[in-house]
Structure formats: structure tokens, C-alpha cells
Amino acid sequence: MEVQDQSSMGRWDGLGSRDACSRAETMENICQDVMRKVEAIGPIMALAPVSPVLGNPPNSDLNDVLAHLLMLSKRCPFKDVRDRCIQLLHDIQDLGIRIPRPLGNGPSSFIPEKEILQVSKVDTRTQEIFEDAFAALRRLDNISLIMGFHPQYLESFLRTQHYLLQMDGPLPLHYRHYIGIMAAARHQCSYLVNLHVNDFLQVGGDPKWLNGLSEAPQKLQQLGELNKILAHRPWLITKEHIECFLKAEEHSWSLAELIHAVVLLTHYHSLSSFTFGCGIMPEINCDGGHTFRPPSLSQYCVCDIANGNSHANHHDDLLGNQEMCGEVEVLMERMKHLQECRDDEEASQEEMATRFEREKTESMLVVTAEDEECVPSRDISRHFEDTSYGYQDFARRGEQVPTFRAQDYSWEDHGFSLVNRLYPDVGQMLDEKFQMAYNLTYNTMATHKDVDTSMLRRAIWNYIHCMFGIRYDDYDYGEINQLLDRSFKIYIKTMVCSPEKTTKRMYESFWRQFQHSEKVHVNLLLMEARMQAELLYALRAITRYMT
């Protein structure tokens, strides 16, 4: 993983400026600094044998810089910076220094690179969003590129995440990134862990904490239990759990700090789901994102960086259209039929309750994954305790956990105001993000236009909440089985409950006629529904403690 010290990274900050002169001046200083490093080494590296295991030349400091330049050449939203980085890498290669090349086919292993927004080919609004993200984080990460299918949502997501991580708030900056590491680690999401390890160090975090949770302050270690339950079985959270934080003698939390921590934990649990659900690849400048090996006997051409030809795209849809033909039409016909049934008759409250219980029970029969148990690596597992603790169905072996009735405690009527009172503005931002994902529509389904998709979006959202034991009295859960087929349910349950087990086959097996942008929209719905479900259980426990 690329880790650069803060002073080193400070030299790159000017590349995020909207002023072209500032970017040019920063880039010139970087070029001079890099060329000094190169000249100090000379052309020996090109002749030196490359380790078959590591594949890197011996000078790691220069390697990190070159990897960062490679990332900028592909991901910087400013064309002048991209062009200058490509030229600089070309000049370095001409001096006999081996330069890195990207691994993989773009930001996602599930979505062909040619179908993802290219940084160089976006509309004005998306360009501005990308520039803002780059200025704030010094990067435009793969998650943002995939969310770029839906710029309205991306803007809301980035604004919320920026506020949680970088603006004034109850928790210090390094605590925030460490909590992000803890939360992502629970789902073995090395992509997010690596990003926040870098961010943690750059805001002055103590490197010793990265040796394991036991090296972190007691106050953060206390979060381990809450992190574990929230991630896997949030319905088990009680006011007694909350009391442990607020009444600890030596390392107690304030309510505001706890709300901040809970929002961060739920944010990164759900973002781990999105990361796995979209097959997000490592960042170009991180481990697994680049290599120093030549692609063949011929020398690697720098022009490939600009053209995105670092790898040929071998992904083709082998299923053909015959098997999939009519899938969308059948779904649309079911939606129409359900709407007509709604208009003709309304089920009784008793029948609605029965249908919820039936759907909840059936959701337990959906198997999350075909493969065997995932074993977290030591790099990831050191950031959390009790590695054997994972998702279990809401009610197992006859155990009955009371249904969470949304009419008794809802986000709109209860959770929103609690968050906004204790962590001003965040409740509003979360609410906008939830609404954006839930209401987002282009009135299309695959190739069909002018389609009302609200029934389908509500079925997806409510199915996830049903898996978490949350019931809406005004919803007919019989609609779920009509609209969501088994392969889709398997994908949903795996991505939401055990995201580390999500596979490309699962992604490809549902909605095969739909566009990738529509599947990404589904993943946004899954992510936000999951986050809200976790939040509801945690906020209800906090409310019960307070009353």
C-alpha cells in the first residue's frame, strides 16, 4: 500500500486548485523534484532484474511517486495535469527508468471500463463534482467514478462524507478515519481499509494504532462491540450497550461523540456493501492497482496510459439475448398487475402482517453465497475482534426477536431529529442522501422509457428492511415475491449481509437485460437502505437510554 508522509503529500495539494496557473506551478515543482530523484539513480534500474514476487524496482520512494503520477494521469479531473503527468512518465521512461502500468480493467471488475464514465468525457456538472472531490481528498477514487453514473446522488454522497470526515464535529479527525478502518475491516473490505490507513496517517494518526485494535486508545477499543453488532446483527443493540459508553468512568463518550461514531460505522459498513457489490478495484496507486512489470517482451508504451489500453477488455456477455428475452417485459407486466390489484382491493391489516412474517421467514431461506467461509487476512483482522462473529438471520431456531415497527420508531419522525440535535446538519444531509437514492429515477427500465419504477424501488428498500426485521404497516409484502426473483434476492442478501462473499456471477445473474447504470442504482438503494436500518436500531437504543 502506498503511504507517503504528510510533508511529501503537501507538495501535491496545488494540483487540486481551480486556478490553472497554480496547478502549472505545482506541477513544475513536482517535475523538478521527480527528475532529481531519477537523475540520482540513473538508468541502472532498467537493466536490473525485477523480482518475480514483488515486481518493483528497489527504490520504493520513487516507486510511490511514479505510482501517484500514474494515478493522476488517469484520474485527475484537470486535463492539463493529466497531460503533464503522461509526459513526465514518458520522459522518465526515456531515461531508462521502469515506470508502472495499471492493473485491471478500470474502477470495477464487474463493469467493462468502456461503459464507465471517463474522466476526460463528462458533462459540465459532473466535471465540477469531480473537481470538488479531487480538491477535498487529493484523489478521485474508484467509488466516485462508479457513482458518477448518477451525478445527483454522487454530489449528495460526497457532501455528506466530506462533512463526516473533514468538517467540525465531535470527534477528532484521526479518530474518524480510524473508525472508518474498524468498520470496513468488519467486512474484510481491504479497499476502504487501505484508503483510510493513508488518510489516518496524513491527519497525524499514530502509526502504532495500525498494529491492531489493542494498540488504539481504550475509548476506541470500546467501539469494537458496537461495531460488531451493528455490522452483523443490529437488532441486538440495547440501551445497555449505549449506557456502557456514556457511563464509563475513565473513557466515557458524550452523546454527540457517540452519534458521530455510529453514523461513521453505519456509513462504512454500507459503503463496504457498495464496494463489493460493484466489484470496486484497488486504486491505481495502491497495492494491487499497478505493477512495474512490463506487459510483454516489448516495452510498455506510455501512450497506453492516456488511451486506457493498459489491458484489453475480455469481458463479453456470453449469455446471449435469447435466454434473457422478455425479462423486463415480464417485470413491467407484474408491476402493472399489482397496481391494478391495489386499485381493486386493499388487504386487511391482519393479512398485511401475515405477509410480512411470511416474507421475513422466506428471506431466511435465501442462501447468501455458494462458497465457503471467507477468512480475513491478518492485515484486516487486526483492526477488529471476534473474527468468527458474523451475520445471522433475524430469527433462528425458533428464537423470536420482536419486529421493529416503523410506526413506533421511524427515521422521519424520530431518528432524523435525534441526529440533527446532537450532530447539527448531519441529520439533514443523511435525510437528503436517503431520499436521493430512494426517489432517484430516470423513468426507464432497460430500453423502455416513461416507466414508473416507484413500486420496484419500494420493494427493494422494504425487502432489505424486512431482512432486518423492520416492518411498515402500510406496505403489502406480497409484492416483493412478485417483483424480486430468487437470483436478485440472493444478490441483495449477500451484498447487504455478507458483502465480502459477493461474486461477479451474482452481479451478472440478476436483471441481465438492464444497463450497468441501473444495477449501480440498485446498489445505491441497497447501501442506503442498509445504512438506515442499522441507524434505526442504534438510534432507538440511544433514545431509550435517554428516556
Tab-separated table of C-alpha atoms in Angstrom, residues 4-463:
chain	number	residue	atom	x	y	z
A	4	GLN	CA	3.532	8.883	1.887
A	5	ASP	CA	4.359	11.232	4.719
A	6	GLN	CA	2.369	14.423	5.171
A	7	SER	CA	5.141	16.797	4.087
A	8	SER	CA	5.647	14.834	0.890
A	9	MET	CA	1.952	14.835	0.081
A	10	GLY	CA	1.664	18.552	0.804
A	11	ARG	CA	3.596	19.272	-2.384
A	12	TRP	CA	0.740	17.808	-4.458
A	13	ASP	CA	-2.064	19.891	-2.924
A	14	GLY	CA	-1.861	22.637	-5.547
A	15	LEU	CA	-2.963	20.174	-8.230
A	16	GLY	CA	-6.485	20.435	-6.839
A	17	SER	CA	-6.666	24.188	-7.397
A	18	ARG	CA	-9.198	25.553	-9.881
A	19	ASP	CA	-6.568	28.096	-10.929
A	20	ALA	CA	-4.621	26.763	-13.933
A	21	CYS	CA	-1.535	28.841	-13.058
A	22	SER	CA	-1.391	27.344	-9.555
A	23	ARG	CA	-1.679	23.848	-10.985
A	24	ALA	CA	1.053	24.553	-13.552
A	25	GLU	CA	3.398	25.921	-10.875
A	26	THR	CA	2.766	22.916	-8.588
A	27	MET	CA	3.281	20.524	-11.487
A	28	GLU	CA	6.562	22.188	-12.437
A	29	ASN	CA	7.865	21.835	-8.887
A	30	ILE	CA	6.840	18.155	-8.859
A	31	CYS	CA	8.569	17.554	-12.205
A	32	GLN	CA	11.817	19.085	-10.948
A	33	ASP	CA	11.666	17.086	-7.719
A	34	VAL	CA	10.957	13.806	-9.543
A	35	MET	CA	13.691	14.357	-12.119
A	36	ARG	CA	16.208	14.995	-9.320
A	37	LYS	CA	15.279	11.626	-7.805
A	38	VAL	CA	15.579	9.948	-11.203
A	39	GLU	CA	18.951	11.500	-12.006
A	40	ALA	CA	20.277	10.430	-8.614
A	41	ILE	CA	19.502	6.805	-9.513
A	42	GLY	CA	20.466	6.758	-13.182
A	43	PRO	CA	19.426	4.231	-15.809
A	44	ILE	CA	20.630	1.179	-13.847
A	45	MET	CA	17.104	0.242	-12.809
A	46	ALA	CA	16.054	-0.582	-16.338
A	47	LEU	CA	18.815	-3.193	-16.514
A	48	ALA	CA	18.292	-4.625	-13.038
A	49	PRO	CA	16.360	-7.895	-12.837
A	50	VAL	CA	12.875	-7.458	-11.423
A	51	SER	CA	11.839	-9.704	-8.562
A	52	PRO	CA	9.192	-12.160	-9.784
A	53	VAL	CA	7.434	-11.793	-6.443
A	54	LEU	CA	7.472	-8.051	-5.879
A	55	GLY	CA	7.911	-6.865	-9.445
A	56	ASN	CA	9.169	-3.459	-8.237
A	57	PRO	CA	12.458	-1.652	-8.722
A	58	PRO	CA	14.403	-1.244	-5.488
A	59	ASN	CA	13.748	2.464	-4.804
A	60	SER	CA	10.382	2.459	-3.008
A	61	ASP	CA	10.203	6.250	-2.527
A	62	LEU	CA	10.476	6.848	-6.261
A	63	ASN	CA	8.068	3.972	-6.912
A	64	ASP	CA	5.417	5.644	-4.751
A	65	VAL	CA	5.872	8.916	-6.635
A	66	LEU	CA	5.653	7.189	-10.018
A	67	ALA	CA	2.519	5.295	-8.928
A	68	HIS	CA	0.983	8.591	-7.811
A	69	LEU	CA	1.807	10.161	-11.181
A	70	LEU	CA	0.195	7.184	-12.915
A	71	MET	CA	-2.952	7.663	-10.858
A	72	LEU	CA	-3.059	11.381	-11.733
A	73	SER	CA	-2.570	10.627	-15.430
A	74	LYS	CA	-5.769	8.554	-15.360
A	75	ARG	CA	-7.903	10.083	-12.615
A	76	CYS	CA	-7.168	13.794	-12.219
A	77	PRO	CA	-10.216	15.764	-13.434
A	78	PHE	CA	-7.941	18.523	-14.802
A	79	LYS	CA	-6.757	17.787	-18.338
A	80	ASP	CA	-3.595	19.898	-18.014
A	81	VAL	CA	-2.458	17.818	-15.030
A	82	ARG	CA	-3.265	14.518	-16.767
A	83	ASP	CA	-1.327	15.541	-19.874
A	84	ARG	CA	1.686	16.763	-17.902
A	85	CYS	CA	1.828	13.539	-15.845
A	86	ILE	CA	1.727	11.439	-19.023
A	87	GLN	CA	4.572	13.492	-20.477
A	88	LEU	CA	6.607	13.243	-17.277
A	89	LEU	CA	6.232	9.458	-17.158
A	90	HIS	CA	7.269	9.322	-20.818
A	91	ASP	CA	10.386	11.397	-20.099
A	92	ILE	CA	11.290	9.175	-17.139
A	93	GLN	CA	10.911	6.036	-19.237
A	94	ASP	CA	13.164	7.565	-21.915
A	95	LEU	CA	15.866	7.887	-19.243
A	96	GLY	CA	15.802	4.133	-18.723
A	97	ILE	CA	13.635	4.018	-15.594
A	98	ARG	CA	10.905	1.426	-15.495
A	99	ILE	CA	7.525	3.085	-14.968
A	100	PRO	CA	4.375	1.499	-13.538
A	101	ARG	CA	1.335	0.488	-15.536
A	102	PRO	CA	-2.236	-0.043	-14.319
A	103	LEU	CA	-3.532	-3.465	-13.386
A	104	GLY	CA	-7.112	-4.460	-14.101
A	105	ASN	CA	-9.747	-3.021	-16.368
A	106	GLY	CA	-10.700	0.249	-14.752
A	107	PRO	CA	-12.540	1.024	-11.496
A	108	SER	CA	-14.700	-2.134	-11.445
A	109	SER	CA	-14.112	-5.815	-12.098
A	110	PHE	CA	-17.855	-6.228	-12.803
A	111	ILE	CA	-18.432	-3.348	-15.239
A	112	PRO	CA	-16.445	-3.025	-18.505
A	113	GLU	CA	-14.226	0.054	-18.443
A	114	LYS	CA	-15.638	1.323	-21.743
A	115	GLU	CA	-19.070	1.629	-20.100
A	116	ILE	CA	-17.846	3.696	-17.128
A	117	LEU	CA	-17.604	7.482	-17.241
A	118	GLN	CA	-14.182	8.551	-18.448
A	119	VAL	CA	-12.707	11.470	-16.513
A	120	SER	CA	-11.970	13.186	-19.833
A	121	LYS	CA	-15.543	12.813	-21.165
A	122	VAL	CA	-18.052	14.093	-18.615
A	123	ASP	CA	-20.640	16.856	-18.703
A	124	THR	CA	-20.071	20.212	-17.010
A	125	ARG	CA	-21.946	19.351	-13.821
A	126	THR	CA	-20.172	16.041	-13.299
A	127	GLN	CA	-16.854	17.739	-14.070
A	128	GLU	CA	-17.483	20.220	-11.238
A	129	ILE	CA	-18.382	17.400	-8.819
A	130	PHE	CA	-15.207	15.518	-9.759
A	131	GLU	CA	-13.112	18.675	-9.312
A	132	ASP	CA	-14.609	19.328	-5.865
A	133	ALA	CA	-13.933	15.729	-4.805
A	134	PHE	CA	-10.350	15.915	-6.042
A	135	ALA	CA	-9.734	19.245	-4.271
A	136	ALA	CA	-11.052	17.844	-0.968
A	137	LEU	CA	-9.351	14.437	-0.979
A	138	ARG	CA	-6.414	14.834	-3.447
A	139	ARG	CA	-7.946	11.933	-5.366
A	140	LEU	CA	-10.911	10.898	-7.447
A	141	ASP	CA	-11.438	7.374	-6.193
A	142	ASN	CA	-12.995	4.399	-7.944
A	143	ILE	CA	-16.140	4.577	-5.813
A	144	SER	CA	-16.784	8.136	-7.048
A	145	LEU	CA	-16.211	7.076	-10.660
A	146	ILE	CA	-18.806	4.289	-10.355
A	147	MET	CA	-21.266	6.579	-8.545
A	148	GLY	CA	-20.644	9.019	-11.414
A	149	PHE	CA	-23.374	7.132	-13.295
A	150	HIS	CA	-25.687	9.143	-11.008
A	151	PRO	CA	-24.186	12.635	-10.500
A	152	GLN	CA	-27.094	13.909	-8.368
A	153	TYR	CA	-26.561	11.150	-5.854
A	154	LEU	CA	-22.748	11.419	-6.018
A	155	GLU	CA	-22.926	15.096	-5.091
A	156	SER	CA	-25.074	14.332	-2.027
A	157	PHE	CA	-22.850	11.388	-1.020
A	158	LEU	CA	-19.593	13.353	-1.275
A	159	ARG	CA	-21.033	16.333	0.613
A	160	THR	CA	-22.108	14.060	3.484
A	161	GLN	CA	-18.853	12.098	3.578
A	162	HIS	CA	-16.792	15.307	3.488
A	163	TYR	CA	-18.754	16.686	6.432
A	164	LEU	CA	-18.376	13.475	8.447
A	165	LEU	CA	-14.629	13.215	7.847
A	166	GLN	CA	-13.287	16.736	7.487
A	167	MET	CA	-15.589	19.421	8.894
A	168	ASP	CA	-16.037	20.490	12.519
A	169	GLY	CA	-17.562	17.730	14.607
A	170	PRO	CA	-17.467	15.962	17.978
A	171	LEU	CA	-14.621	13.549	17.085
A	172	PRO	CA	-11.010	14.448	16.141
A	173	LEU	CA	-10.009	13.794	12.521
A	174	HIS	CA	-7.744	10.802	13.206
A	175	TYR	CA	-10.472	9.113	15.274
A	176	ARG	CA	-12.861	9.440	12.315
A	177	HIS	CA	-10.531	7.681	9.882
A	178	TYR	CA	-9.686	5.002	12.442
A	179	ILE	CA	-13.401	4.289	12.951
A	180	GLY	CA	-13.677	4.011	9.153
A	181	ILE	CA	-10.886	1.415	9.225
A	182	MET	CA	-12.612	-0.525	12.031
A	183	ALA	CA	-15.958	-0.533	10.218
A	184	ALA	CA	-14.580	-1.554	6.796
A	185	ALA	CA	-12.431	-4.262	8.394
A	186	ARG	CA	-15.530	-5.963	9.849
A	187	HIS	CA	-16.459	-6.826	6.259
A	188	GLN	CA	-12.861	-7.528	5.184
A	189	CYS	CA	-13.026	-4.549	2.813
A	190	SER	CA	-9.308	-4.024	2.179
A	191	TYR	CA	-10.106	-1.335	-0.415
A	192	LEU	CA	-11.623	1.023	2.182
A	193	VAL	CA	-9.170	-0.016	4.905
A	194	ASN	CA	-6.220	0.934	2.682
A	195	LEU	CA	-7.723	4.309	1.762
A	196	HIS	CA	-8.312	5.232	5.385
A	197	VAL	CA	-4.963	3.977	6.624
A	198	ASN	CA	-3.405	6.580	4.326
A	199	ASP	CA	-5.875	9.259	5.403
A	200	PHE	CA	-5.377	8.389	9.083
A	201	LEU	CA	-1.608	8.885	8.797
A	202	GLN	CA	-1.951	12.100	6.829
A	203	VAL	CA	-4.082	13.752	9.531
A	204	GLY	CA	-1.476	12.851	12.161
A	205	GLY	CA	-2.720	9.474	13.370
A	206	ASP	CA	-0.328	7.355	15.452
A	207	PRO	CA	1.085	4.534	13.245
A	208	LYS	CA	1.145	2.235	16.323
A	209	TRP	CA	-2.665	2.091	16.279
A	210	LEU	CA	-2.427	0.363	12.888
A	211	ASN	CA	-0.694	-2.634	14.511
A	212	GLY	CA	-4.081	-3.688	15.839
A	213	LEU	CA	-7.132	-2.523	17.765
A	214	SER	CA	-5.384	-3.408	21.033
A	215	GLU	CA	-2.856	-0.612	20.331
A	216	ALA	CA	-5.585	2.037	19.958
A	217	PRO	CA	-6.873	4.106	22.902
A	218	GLN	CA	-9.318	2.387	25.246
A	219	LYS	CA	-12.057	4.734	24.093
A	220	LEU	CA	-11.812	3.390	20.537
A	221	GLN	CA	-11.435	-0.200	21.710
A	222	GLN	CA	-14.807	0.198	23.429
A	223	LEU	CA	-16.353	0.666	19.972
A	224	GLY	CA	-15.390	-2.883	18.985
A	225	GLU	CA	-18.550	-4.455	20.391
A	226	LEU	CA	-20.871	-1.862	18.875
A	227	ASN	CA	-19.058	-2.154	15.536
A	228	LYS	CA	-19.522	-5.925	15.579
A	229	ILE	CA	-23.229	-5.924	16.435
A	230	LEU	CA	-24.128	-3.048	14.121
A	231	ALA	CA	-22.364	-4.696	11.184
A	232	HIS	CA	-23.909	-8.147	11.562
A	233	ARG	CA	-26.914	-8.232	13.939
A	234	PRO	CA	-28.071	-4.666	14.667
A	235	TRP	CA	-31.400	-5.857	16.146
A	236	LEU	CA	-29.441	-6.999	19.222
A	237	ILE	CA	-28.412	-3.456	20.222
A	238	THR	CA	-29.967	-2.371	23.529
A	239	LYS	CA	-29.917	0.705	25.715
A	240	GLU	CA	-27.500	-1.210	27.998
A	241	HIS	CA	-24.927	-1.165	25.194
A	242	ILE	CA	-25.350	2.600	24.969
A	243	GLU	CA	-25.079	3.002	28.738
A	244	CYS	CA	-21.637	1.333	28.691
A	245	PHE	CA	-20.284	4.180	26.530
A	246	LEU	CA	-21.849	7.073	28.353
A	247	LYS	CA	-21.183	5.891	31.918
A	248	ALA	CA	-17.640	4.582	31.536
A	249	GLU	CA	-15.704	6.200	34.350
A	250	GLU	CA	-12.382	6.916	32.688
A	251	HIS	CA	-13.081	6.726	28.958
A	252	SER	CA	-16.678	7.845	28.659
A	253	TRP	CA	-18.226	9.132	25.447
A	254	SER	CA	-20.508	12.135	25.102
A	255	LEU	CA	-23.817	11.624	23.288
A	256	ALA	CA	-22.597	13.812	20.413
A	257	GLU	CA	-19.398	11.759	20.050
A	258	LEU	CA	-21.376	8.521	20.101
A	259	ILE	CA	-23.788	9.750	17.412
A	260	HIS	CA	-20.796	10.748	15.236
A	261	ALA	CA	-19.224	7.313	15.742
A	262	VAL	CA	-22.485	5.469	14.992
A	263	VAL	CA	-23.016	7.427	11.765
A	264	LEU	CA	-19.426	6.682	10.695
A	265	LEU	CA	-19.750	2.967	11.490
A	266	THR	CA	-23.006	2.616	9.551
A	267	HIS	CA	-21.617	4.705	6.681
A	268	TYR	CA	-18.605	2.422	6.231
A	269	HIS	CA	-20.497	-0.829	6.780
A	270	SER	CA	-22.888	0.136	3.986
A	271	LEU	CA	-20.113	1.556	1.800
A	272	SER	CA	-18.341	-1.816	2.135
A	273	SER	CA	-21.511	-3.364	0.702
A	274	PHE	CA	-21.401	-0.975	-2.254
A	275	THR	CA	-17.679	-1.608	-2.780
A	276	PHE	CA	-18.115	-5.376	-3.013
A	277	GLY	CA	-21.430	-5.126	-4.853
A	278	CYS	CA	-19.853	-3.096	-7.667
A	279	GLY	CA	-16.606	-5.086	-7.777
A	280	ILE	CA	-14.547	-1.980	-6.948
A	281	MET	CA	-10.884	-2.462	-7.835
A	282	PRO	CA	-7.864	-1.183	-5.829
A	283	GLU	CA	-6.862	2.404	-6.551
A	284	ILE	CA	-4.187	2.700	-9.229
A	285	ASN	CA	-1.561	3.990	-6.770
A	286	CYS	CA	-2.316	1.380	-4.068
A	287	ASP	CA	-1.271	-2.274	-3.758
A	288	GLY	CA	-2.935	-4.305	-6.486
A	289	GLY	CA	-3.582	-1.259	-8.654
A	290	HIS	CA	-0.317	-1.158	-10.593
A	291	THR	CA	2.760	-3.161	-11.466
A	292	PHE	CA	6.300	-2.381	-12.587
A	293	ARG	CA	6.500	-5.500	-14.738
A	294	PRO	CA	6.442	-4.944	-18.489
A	295	PRO	CA	3.273	-6.374	-20.084
A	296	SER	CA	5.280	-8.393	-22.619
A	297	LEU	CA	8.726	-8.615	-24.160
A	298	SER	CA	8.092	-5.250	-25.795
A	299	GLN	CA	8.480	-2.093	-23.703
A	300	TYR	CA	5.316	-0.650	-22.188
A	301	CYS	CA	4.086	2.376	-24.095
A	302	VAL	CA	3.146	5.430	-22.056
A	303	CYS	CA	0.515	6.378	-24.626
A	304	ASP	CA	-1.489	3.433	-23.296
A	305	ILE	CA	-1.972	5.380	-20.081
A	306	ALA	CA	-3.799	8.112	-21.948
A	307	ASN	CA	-5.820	5.757	-24.115
A	308	GLY	CA	-6.884	3.447	-21.315
A	309	ASN	CA	-5.387	0.463	-23.103
A	310	SER	CA	-3.406	-0.935	-20.213
A	311	HIS	CA	-5.381	-4.158	-20.603
A	312	ALA	CA	-7.626	-5.427	-23.311
A	313	ASN	CA	-11.208	-5.838	-22.161
A	314	HIS	CA	-12.058	-9.508	-22.431
A	315	HIS	CA	-15.453	-9.281	-20.763
A	316	ASP	CA	-18.258	-10.233	-23.124
A	317	ASP	CA	-21.799	-11.199	-22.289
A	318	LEU	CA	-21.784	-14.894	-23.150
A	319	LEU	CA	-25.361	-15.478	-22.097
A	320	GLY	CA	-26.775	-14.099	-25.326
A	321	ASN	CA	-30.146	-12.422	-25.677
A	322	GLN	CA	-32.400	-15.441	-26.128
A	323	GLU	CA	-32.334	-16.588	-22.514
A	324	MET	CA	-32.883	-13.040	-21.262
A	325	CYS	CA	-35.529	-12.057	-23.786
A	326	GLY	CA	-38.682	-10.785	-22.145
A	327	GLU	CA	-37.260	-10.424	-18.619
A	328	VAL	CA	-38.011	-6.706	-18.463
A	329	GLU	CA	-41.419	-7.067	-20.099
A	330	VAL	CA	-42.446	-9.720	-17.549
A	331	LEU	CA	-41.366	-7.451	-14.679
A	332	MET	CA	-43.262	-4.493	-16.135
A	333	GLU	CA	-46.370	-6.631	-16.604
A	334	ARG	CA	-46.214	-7.721	-12.950
A	335	MET	CA	-45.895	-4.108	-11.835
A	336	LYS	CA	-48.964	-3.209	-13.892
A	337	HIS	CA	-50.936	-6.150	-12.483
A	338	LEU	CA	-50.016	-5.285	-8.886
A	339	GLN	CA	-51.095	-1.683	-9.411
A	340	GLU	CA	-54.465	-2.867	-10.740
A	341	CYS	CA	-54.891	-5.188	-7.731
A	342	ARG	CA	-54.072	-2.296	-5.407
A	343	ASP	CA	-56.782	-0.214	-7.031
A	344	ASP	CA	-59.366	-3.010	-6.878
A	345	GLU	CA	-58.974	-4.171	-3.274
A	346	GLU	CA	-56.921	-3.495	-0.167
A	347	ALA	CA	-55.689	-6.287	2.100
A	348	SER	CA	-56.652	-6.225	5.791
A	349	GLN	CA	-54.118	-5.307	8.471
A	350	GLU	CA	-54.083	-8.935	9.631
A	351	GLU	CA	-53.310	-10.153	6.118
A	352	MET	CA	-50.590	-7.485	5.708
A	353	ALA	CA	-48.967	-8.621	8.971
A	354	THR	CA	-49.121	-12.263	7.836
A	355	ARG	CA	-47.476	-11.393	4.519
A	356	PHE	CA	-44.659	-9.581	6.332
A	357	GLU	CA	-43.998	-12.598	8.571
A	358	ARG	CA	-44.058	-14.900	5.545
A	359	GLU	CA	-41.576	-12.724	3.640
A	360	LYS	CA	-39.331	-12.400	6.694
A	361	THR	CA	-39.288	-16.187	7.094
A	362	GLU	CA	-38.653	-16.749	3.392
A	363	SER	CA	-35.766	-14.277	3.452
A	364	MET	CA	-34.005	-16.597	5.902
A	365	LEU	CA	-34.140	-19.394	3.333
A	366	VAL	CA	-32.230	-17.299	0.804
A	367	VAL	CA	-28.625	-18.537	0.834
A	368	THR	CA	-26.129	-15.672	0.790
A	369	ALA	CA	-23.264	-17.342	-1.071
A	370	GLU	CA	-22.134	-20.559	-2.691
A	371	ASP	CA	-18.559	-20.522	-1.496
A	372	GLU	CA	-17.076	-21.420	1.835
A	373	GLU	CA	-16.451	-19.072	4.721
A	374	CYS	CA	-14.164	-16.108	3.970
A	375	VAL	CA	-11.175	-15.947	6.289
A	376	PRO	CA	-9.941	-12.378	6.838
A	377	SER	CA	-6.250	-11.698	6.340
A	378	ARG	CA	-4.115	-10.657	9.298
A	379	ASP	CA	-3.750	-7.177	7.765
A	380	ILE	CA	-7.505	-6.718	8.019
A	381	SER	CA	-8.468	-8.809	11.066
A	382	ARG	CA	-6.106	-6.966	13.414
A	383	HIS	CA	-8.466	-3.969	13.220
A	384	PHE	CA	-11.355	-5.795	14.917
A	385	GLU	CA	-12.014	-8.519	17.497
A	386	ASP	CA	-14.054	-11.731	17.454
A	387	THR	CA	-13.418	-12.669	13.811
A	388	SER	CA	-15.867	-15.591	13.985
A	389	TYR	CA	-18.818	-13.269	14.664
A	390	GLY	CA	-20.870	-12.712	11.502
A	391	TYR	CA	-24.339	-12.264	10.101
A	392	GLN	CA	-27.121	-14.474	11.412
A	393	ASP	CA	-30.724	-14.394	10.280
A	394	PHE	CA	-33.081	-12.160	12.199
A	395	ALA	CA	-34.784	-15.131	13.887
A	396	ARG	CA	-33.049	-18.524	14.054
A	397	ARG	CA	-34.045	-21.886	15.537
A	398	GLY	CA	-37.318	-20.603	16.859
A	399	GLU	CA	-35.818	-17.519	18.546
A	400	GLN	CA	-38.225	-14.614	18.271
A	401	VAL	CA	-36.835	-11.101	18.173
A	402	PRO	CA	-39.686	-8.560	18.300
A	403	THR	CA	-40.497	-6.950	14.946
A	404	PHE	CA	-39.281	-3.364	14.663
A	405	ARG	CA	-42.429	-1.460	13.707
A	406	ALA	CA	-41.621	1.648	11.689
A	407	GLN	CA	-44.737	3.383	13.025
A	408	ASP	CA	-43.247	3.203	16.540
A	409	TYR	CA	-39.772	4.460	15.597
A	410	SER	CA	-39.035	5.807	12.124
A	411	TRP	CA	-36.214	7.774	10.566
A	412	GLU	CA	-38.553	10.589	9.511
A	413	ASP	CA	-40.268	11.064	12.878
A	414	HIS	CA	-37.564	10.076	15.374
A	415	GLY	CA	-34.069	9.269	14.063
A	416	PHE	CA	-33.676	12.374	11.920
A	417	SER	CA	-34.364	14.824	14.751
A	418	LEU	CA	-32.129	12.958	17.224
A	419	VAL	CA	-29.135	13.035	14.873
A	420	ASN	CA	-29.731	16.663	13.909
A	421	ARG	CA	-29.988	17.724	17.548
A	422	LEU	CA	-26.750	16.044	18.653
A	423	TYR	CA	-24.710	16.487	15.449
A	424	PRO	CA	-26.097	19.575	13.672
A	425	ASP	CA	-26.652	19.393	9.877
A	426	VAL	CA	-25.782	15.692	9.629
A	427	GLY	CA	-29.397	14.577	10.059
A	428	GLN	CA	-30.367	16.854	7.166
A	429	MET	CA	-27.540	15.563	4.969
A	430	LEU	CA	-28.354	11.921	5.683
A	431	ASP	CA	-32.025	12.549	5.004
A	432	GLU	CA	-31.236	14.126	1.627
A	433	LYS	CA	-28.976	11.191	0.741
A	434	PHE	CA	-31.628	8.606	1.709
A	435	GLN	CA	-34.268	10.492	-0.279
A	436	MET	CA	-31.951	10.863	-3.258
A	437	ALA	CA	-31.276	7.125	-3.503
A	438	TYR	CA	-34.921	6.176	-2.857
A	439	ASN	CA	-36.510	8.671	-5.267
A	440	LEU	CA	-33.835	8.684	-7.979
A	441	THR	CA	-35.385	7.696	-11.303
A	442	TYR	CA	-34.951	8.316	-14.999
A	443	ASN	CA	-38.324	6.644	-15.716
A	444	THR	CA	-36.582	3.916	-17.678
A	445	MET	CA	-36.201	0.145	-17.419
A	446	ALA	CA	-33.531	-1.226	-19.766
A	447	THR	CA	-34.649	0.025	-23.200
A	448	HIS	CA	-38.153	1.062	-22.073
A	449	LYS	CA	-38.924	4.717	-21.381
A	450	ASP	CA	-41.657	6.547	-19.465
A	451	VAL	CA	-41.868	3.803	-16.818
A	452	ASP	CA	-42.921	4.486	-13.222
A	453	THR	CA	-40.360	2.495	-11.195
A	454	SER	CA	-41.517	3.618	-7.731
A	455	MET	CA	-43.158	0.257	-6.946
A	456	LEU	CA	-39.947	-1.605	-7.753
A	457	ARG	CA	-37.743	0.781	-5.758
A	458	ARG	CA	-40.016	0.485	-2.733
A	459	ALA	CA	-39.987	-3.327	-2.962
A	460	ILE	CA	-36.167	-3.368	-2.940
A	461	TRP	CA	-35.921	-0.943	0.008
A	462	ASN	CA	-38.575	-2.704	2.068
A	463	TYR	CA	-37.135	-6.159	1.359
